[in-house]
PDB file of C-alpha atoms in Angstrom:
ATOM      1  CA  UNK E   1       5.841 -20.037 -17.863  1.00  0.00           C
ATOM      2  CA  UNK E   2       4.312 -17.030 -19.572  1.00  0.00           C
ATOM      3  CA  UNK E   3       4.262 -14.051 -17.169  1.00  0.00           C
ATOM      4  CA  UNK E   4       0.643 -13.252 -18.070  1.00  0.00           C
ATOM      5  CA  UNK E   5      -0.432 -16.664 -16.796  1.00  0.00           C
ATOM      6  CA  UNK E   6       0.771 -15.793 -13.294  1.00  0.00           C
ATOM      7  CA  UNK E   7      -1.586 -13.834 -11.049  1.00  0.00           C
ATOM      8  CA  UNK E   8       0.038 -11.492  -8.522  1.00  0.00           C
ATOM      9  CA  UNK E   9      -1.344 -12.365  -5.104  1.00  0.00           C
ATOM     10  CA  UNK E  10       1.557 -11.580  -2.767  1.00  0.00           C
ATOM     11  CA  UNK E  11       2.667  -7.995  -2.227  1.00  0.00           C
ATOM     12  CA  UNK E  12       6.118  -7.462  -0.805  1.00  0.00           C
ATOM     13  CA  UNK E  13       6.729  -3.960   0.522  1.00  0.00           C
ATOM     14  CA  UNK E  14      10.074  -2.270   0.057  1.00  0.00           C
ATOM     15  CA  UNK E  15      12.817  -2.579  -2.495  1.00  0.00           C
ATOM     16  CA  UNK E  16      15.031  -5.645  -2.693  1.00  0.00           C
ATOM     17  CA  UNK E  17      14.723  -7.958   0.190  1.00  0.00           C
ATOM     18  CA  UNK E  18      16.360 -11.173   1.280  1.00  0.00           C
ATOM     19  CA  UNK E  19      12.997 -12.767   2.072  1.00  0.00           C
ATOM     20  CA  UNK E  20      11.424 -11.789  -1.258  1.00  0.00           C
ATOM     21  CA  UNK E  21      14.382 -13.224  -3.176  1.00  0.00           C
ATOM     22  CA  UNK E  22      14.045 -16.585  -1.426  1.00  0.00           C
ATOM     23  CA  UNK E  23      10.276 -16.578  -1.703  1.00  0.00           C
ATOM     24  CA  UNK E  24      10.533 -15.776  -5.417  1.00  0.00           C
ATOM     25  CA  UNK E  25      12.990 -18.629  -5.958  1.00  0.00           C
ATOM     26  CA  UNK E  26      10.690 -21.066  -4.189  1.00  0.00           C
ATOM     27  CA  UNK E  27       7.625 -19.881  -6.117  1.00  0.00           C
ATOM     28  CA  UNK E  28       9.524 -19.961  -9.410  1.00  0.00           C
ATOM     29  CA  UNK E  29      10.349 -23.607  -8.784  1.00  0.00           C
ATOM     30  CA  UNK E  30       6.701 -24.421  -8.103  1.00  0.00           C
ATOM     31  CA  UNK E  31       5.536 -22.498 -11.168  1.00  0.00           C
ATOM     32  CA  UNK E  32       8.036 -24.318 -13.375  1.00  0.00           C
ATOM     33  CA  UNK E  33       6.407 -27.530 -12.142  1.00  0.00           C
ATOM     34  CA  UNK E  34       2.999 -26.181 -13.206  1.00  0.00           C
ATOM     35  CA  UNK E  35       1.833 -25.161  -9.726  1.00  0.00           C
ATOM     36  CA  UNK E  36       1.188 -21.972  -7.728  1.00  0.00           C
ATOM     37  CA  UNK E  37       0.371 -19.720 -10.711  1.00  0.00           C
ATOM     38  CA  UNK E  38      -2.070 -17.854  -8.490  1.00  0.00           C
ATOM     39  CA  UNK E  39       0.747 -16.803  -6.107  1.00  0.00           C
ATOM     40  CA  UNK E  40       2.824 -14.368  -8.163  1.00  0.00           C
ATOM     41  CA  UNK E  41       4.882 -11.737  -6.366  1.00  0.00           C
ATOM     42  CA  UNK E  42       4.495  -8.003  -6.761  1.00  0.00           C
ATOM     43  CA  UNK E  43       7.177  -5.740  -5.269  1.00  0.00           C
ATOM     44  CA  UNK E  44       5.893  -2.399  -4.001  1.00  0.00           C
ATOM     45  CA  UNK E  45       8.373   0.325  -3.098  1.00  0.00           C
ATOM     46  CA  UNK E  46       7.378   2.594  -0.234  1.00  0.00           C
ATOM     47  CA  UNK E  47      10.558   4.504   0.533  1.00  0.00           C
ATOM     48  CA  UNK E  48      11.532   8.008  -0.616  1.00  0.00           C
ATOM     49  CA  UNK E  49      14.376   6.390  -2.583  1.00  0.00           C
ATOM     50  CA  UNK E  50      11.783   4.453  -4.578  1.00  0.00           C
ATOM     51  CA  UNK E  51      10.013   7.716  -5.432  1.00  0.00           C
ATOM     52  CA  UNK E  52      13.219   9.193  -6.807  1.00  0.00           C
ATOM     53  CA  UNK E  53      13.404   6.402  -9.389  1.00  0.00           C
ATOM     54  CA  UNK E  54      10.310   7.954 -11.035  1.00  0.00           C
ATOM     55  CA  UNK E  55       8.600   4.586 -11.201  1.00  0.00           C
ATOM     56  CA  UNK E  56       4.890   4.037 -10.572  1.00  0.00           C
ATOM     57  CA  UNK E  57       3.807   5.194  -7.118  1.00  0.00           C
ATOM     58  CA  UNK E  58       0.142   4.199  -7.131  1.00  0.00           C
ATOM     59  CA  UNK E  59       0.506   0.903  -5.246  1.00  0.00           C
ATOM     60  CA  UNK E  60       2.915   2.433  -2.736  1.00  0.00           C
ATOM     61  CA  UNK E  61       0.407   5.214  -2.120  1.00  0.00           C
ATOM     62  CA  UNK E  62      -2.380   2.667  -1.765  1.00  0.00           C
ATOM     63  CA  UNK E  63      -0.397   0.759   0.871  1.00  0.00           C
ATOM     64  CA  UNK E  64       0.171   3.908   2.919  1.00  0.00           C
ATOM     65  CA  UNK E  65      -3.439   5.084   2.434  1.00  0.00           C
ATOM     66  CA  UNK E  66      -4.661   1.670   3.607  1.00  0.00           C
ATOM     67  CA  UNK E  67      -2.600   2.019   6.766  1.00  0.00           C
ATOM     68  CA  UNK E  68      -4.002   5.533   7.298  1.00  0.00           C
ATOM     69  CA  UNK E  69      -7.567   4.290   6.756  1.00  0.00           C
ATOM     70  CA  UNK E  70      -7.009   1.457   9.243  1.00  0.00           C
ATOM     71  CA  UNK E  71      -5.523   3.914  11.766  1.00  0.00           C
ATOM     72  CA  UNK E  72      -8.773   5.899  11.676  1.00  0.00           C
ATOM     73  CA  UNK E  73     -10.137   3.148  13.890  1.00  0.00           C
ATOM     74  CA  UNK E  74     -13.422   2.515  12.093  1.00  0.00           C
ATOM     75  CA  UNK E  75     -14.529  -0.109   9.597  1.00  0.00           C
ATOM     76  CA  UNK E  76     -16.372   0.640   6.371  1.00  0.00           C
ATOM     77  CA  UNK E  77     -19.815   0.775   8.039  1.00  0.00           C
ATOM     78  CA  UNK E  78     -18.505   3.226  10.657  1.00  0.00           C
ATOM     79  CA  UNK E  79     -18.230   0.787  13.543  1.00  0.00           C
ATOM     80  CA  UNK E  80     -15.124   1.087  15.734  1.00  0.00           C
ATOM     81  CA  UNK E  81     -12.336  -1.437  15.282  1.00  0.00           C
ATOM     82  CA  UNK E  82      -9.381  -2.222  17.477  1.00  0.00           C
ATOM     83  CA  UNK E  83      -6.211  -0.831  15.954  1.00  0.00           C
ATOM     84  CA  UNK E  84      -3.334  -3.182  16.699  1.00  0.00           C
ATOM     85  CA  UNK E  85      -0.137  -1.313  15.930  1.00  0.00           C
ATOM     86  CA  UNK E  86       2.915  -0.626  18.056  1.00  0.00           C
ATOM     87  CA  UNK E  87       2.573   3.004  16.908  1.00  0.00           C
ATOM     88  CA  UNK E  88      -1.161   3.071  17.625  1.00  0.00           C
ATOM     89  CA  UNK E  89      -1.360   6.415  19.455  1.00  0.00           C
ATOM     90  CA  UNK E  90       0.893   8.148  16.952  1.00  0.00           C
ATOM     91  CA  UNK E  91      -0.783   6.878  13.780  1.00  0.00           C
ATOM     92  CA  UNK E  92      -4.321   7.237  15.111  1.00  0.00           C
ATOM     93  CA  UNK E  93      -3.597  10.835  16.078  1.00  0.00           C
ATOM     94  CA  UNK E  94      -2.239  11.580  12.597  1.00  0.00           C
ATOM     95  CA  UNK E  95      -5.136   9.793  10.860  1.00  0.00           C
ATOM     96  CA  UNK E  96      -7.602  11.682  13.052  1.00  0.00           C
ATOM     97  CA  UNK E  97      -6.409  15.020  11.649  1.00  0.00           C
ATOM     98  CA  UNK E  98      -7.391  14.081   8.065  1.00  0.00           C
ATOM     99  CA  UNK E  99     -10.439  16.394   8.010  1.00  0.00           C
ATOM    100  CA  UNK E 100      -8.307  19.499   8.595  1.00  0.00           C
ATOM    101  CA  UNK E 101      -5.097  18.244   6.959  1.00  0.00           C
ATOM    102  CA  UNK E 102      -5.613  15.496   4.358  1.00  0.00           C
ATOM    103  CA  UNK E 103      -1.861  14.757   4.322  1.00  0.00           C
ATOM    104  CA  UNK E 104      -1.473  14.623   8.106  1.00  0.00           C
ATOM    105  CA  UNK E 105      -0.701  10.894   8.100  1.00  0.00           C
ATOM    106  CA  UNK E 106       2.219  11.148   5.669  1.00  0.00           C
ATOM    107  CA  UNK E 107       3.662  14.315   7.201  1.00  0.00           C
ATOM    108  CA  UNK E 108       5.371  12.231   9.910  1.00  0.00           C
ATOM    109  CA  UNK E 109       8.933  12.530   8.607  1.00  0.00           C
ATOM    110  CA  UNK E 110      10.249   9.900  11.010  1.00  0.00           C
ATOM    111  CA  UNK E 111       7.972   7.329   9.356  1.00  0.00           C
ATOM    112  CA  UNK E 112       7.733   8.585   5.773  1.00  0.00           C
ATOM    113  CA  UNK E 113      10.670  10.899   5.175  1.00  0.00           C
ATOM    114  CA  UNK E 114       9.794  13.515   2.589  1.00  0.00           C
ATOM    115  CA  UNK E 115       7.011  11.675   0.720  1.00  0.00           C
ATOM    116  CA  UNK E 116       4.537  14.413   1.693  1.00  0.00           C
ATOM    117  CA  UNK E 117       6.618  16.775  -0.467  1.00  0.00           C
ATOM    118  CA  UNK E 118       6.326  14.586  -3.580  1.00  0.00           C
ATOM    119  CA  UNK E 119       3.312  15.703  -5.656  1.00  0.00           C
ATOM    120  CA  UNK E 120       3.106  12.390  -7.546  1.00  0.00           C
ATOM    121  CA  UNK E 121       2.905  10.461  -4.297  1.00  0.00           C
ATOM    122  CA  UNK E 122       0.511  12.825  -2.553  1.00  0.00           C
ATOM    123  CA  UNK E 123      -1.900  12.893  -5.518  1.00  0.00           C
ATOM    124  CA  UNK E 124      -1.978   9.090  -5.596  1.00  0.00           C
ATOM    125  CA  UNK E 125      -2.209   8.844  -1.790  1.00  0.00           C
ATOM    126  CA  UNK E 126      -5.153  11.260  -1.594  1.00  0.00           C
ATOM    127  CA  UNK E 127      -6.924   9.464  -4.451  1.00  0.00           C
ATOM    128  CA  UNK E 128      -6.369   6.105  -2.756  1.00  0.00           C
ATOM    129  CA  UNK E 129      -7.616   7.346   0.615  1.00  0.00           C
ATOM    130  CA  UNK E 130     -10.707   8.895  -0.983  1.00  0.00           C
ATOM    131  CA  UNK E 131     -11.393   5.668  -2.864  1.00  0.00           C
ATOM    132  CA  UNK E 132     -11.020   3.616   0.322  1.00  0.00           C
ATOM    133  CA  UNK E 133     -13.646   5.826   1.950  1.00  0.00           C
ATOM    134  CA  UNK E 134     -15.992   6.009  -1.026  1.00  0.00           C
ATOM    135  CA  UNK E 135     -15.679   2.547  -2.609  1.00  0.00           C
ATOM    136  CA  UNK E 136     -14.363   0.444   0.273  1.00  0.00           C
ATOM    137  CA  UNK E 137     -11.173  -1.545   0.666  1.00  0.00           C
ATOM    138  CA  UNK E 138     -12.069  -4.536  -1.497  1.00  0.00           C
ATOM    139  CA  UNK E 139     -13.169  -2.540  -4.542  1.00  0.00           C
ATOM    140  CA  UNK E 140     -10.265  -0.095  -4.238  1.00  0.00           C
ATOM    141  CA  UNK E 141      -7.560  -2.733  -3.939  1.00  0.00           C
ATOM    142  CA  UNK E 142      -9.042  -4.812  -6.739  1.00  0.00           C
ATOM    143  CA  UNK E 143      -9.220  -1.811  -9.084  1.00  0.00           C
ATOM    144  CA  UNK E 144      -5.774  -0.458  -8.275  1.00  0.00           C
ATOM    145  CA  UNK E 145      -3.976  -3.805  -8.484  1.00  0.00           C
ATOM    146  CA  UNK E 146      -5.622  -4.304 -11.882  1.00  0.00           C
ATOM    147  CA  UNK E 147      -4.227  -0.933 -12.972  1.00  0.00           C
ATOM    148  CA  UNK E 148      -7.446   0.989 -12.450  1.00  0.00           C
ATOM    149  CA  UNK E 149      -5.814   3.879 -10.623  1.00  0.00           C
ATOM    150  CA  UNK E 150      -8.026   6.922 -10.907  1.00  0.00           C
ATOM    151  CA  UNK E 151      -6.753  10.239  -9.570  1.00  0.00           C
ATOM    152  CA  UNK E 152     -10.386  11.259  -9.049  1.00  0.00           C
ATOM    153  CA  UNK E 153     -10.780   8.216  -6.727  1.00  0.00           C
TER     154      UNK E 153
END
């Protein structure tokens, strides 16, 4: 199977992973039988350790920005949505401070470690969050997964 013929449709967050390894083995078997080419895996690191490897951070930043956008508690047309998260109060409070501190969401060191101190991550995170607000979730995710990361959002 040529890698270009496989479309990434499953994002697995975090490095390594017992589940991802088994899922990849199962999908590889299907793809070798000519099936499931639309279900390729894409691993996205979101931990400070992953940032130290100097690899691409755009998709990690997009994942975190998407969580922050969701935690704002409004959908794209401005209507309220129910935020279902065991950390609801904490993340909604952090997301609500975005106007005065654009990095407020990622400054929670218990959740994100020192990612707020990494300029590569914060530039990508701020661009992703701006794009989510300006272009919407669908257009942002589609563009970024296709490699259309734009630091100007």
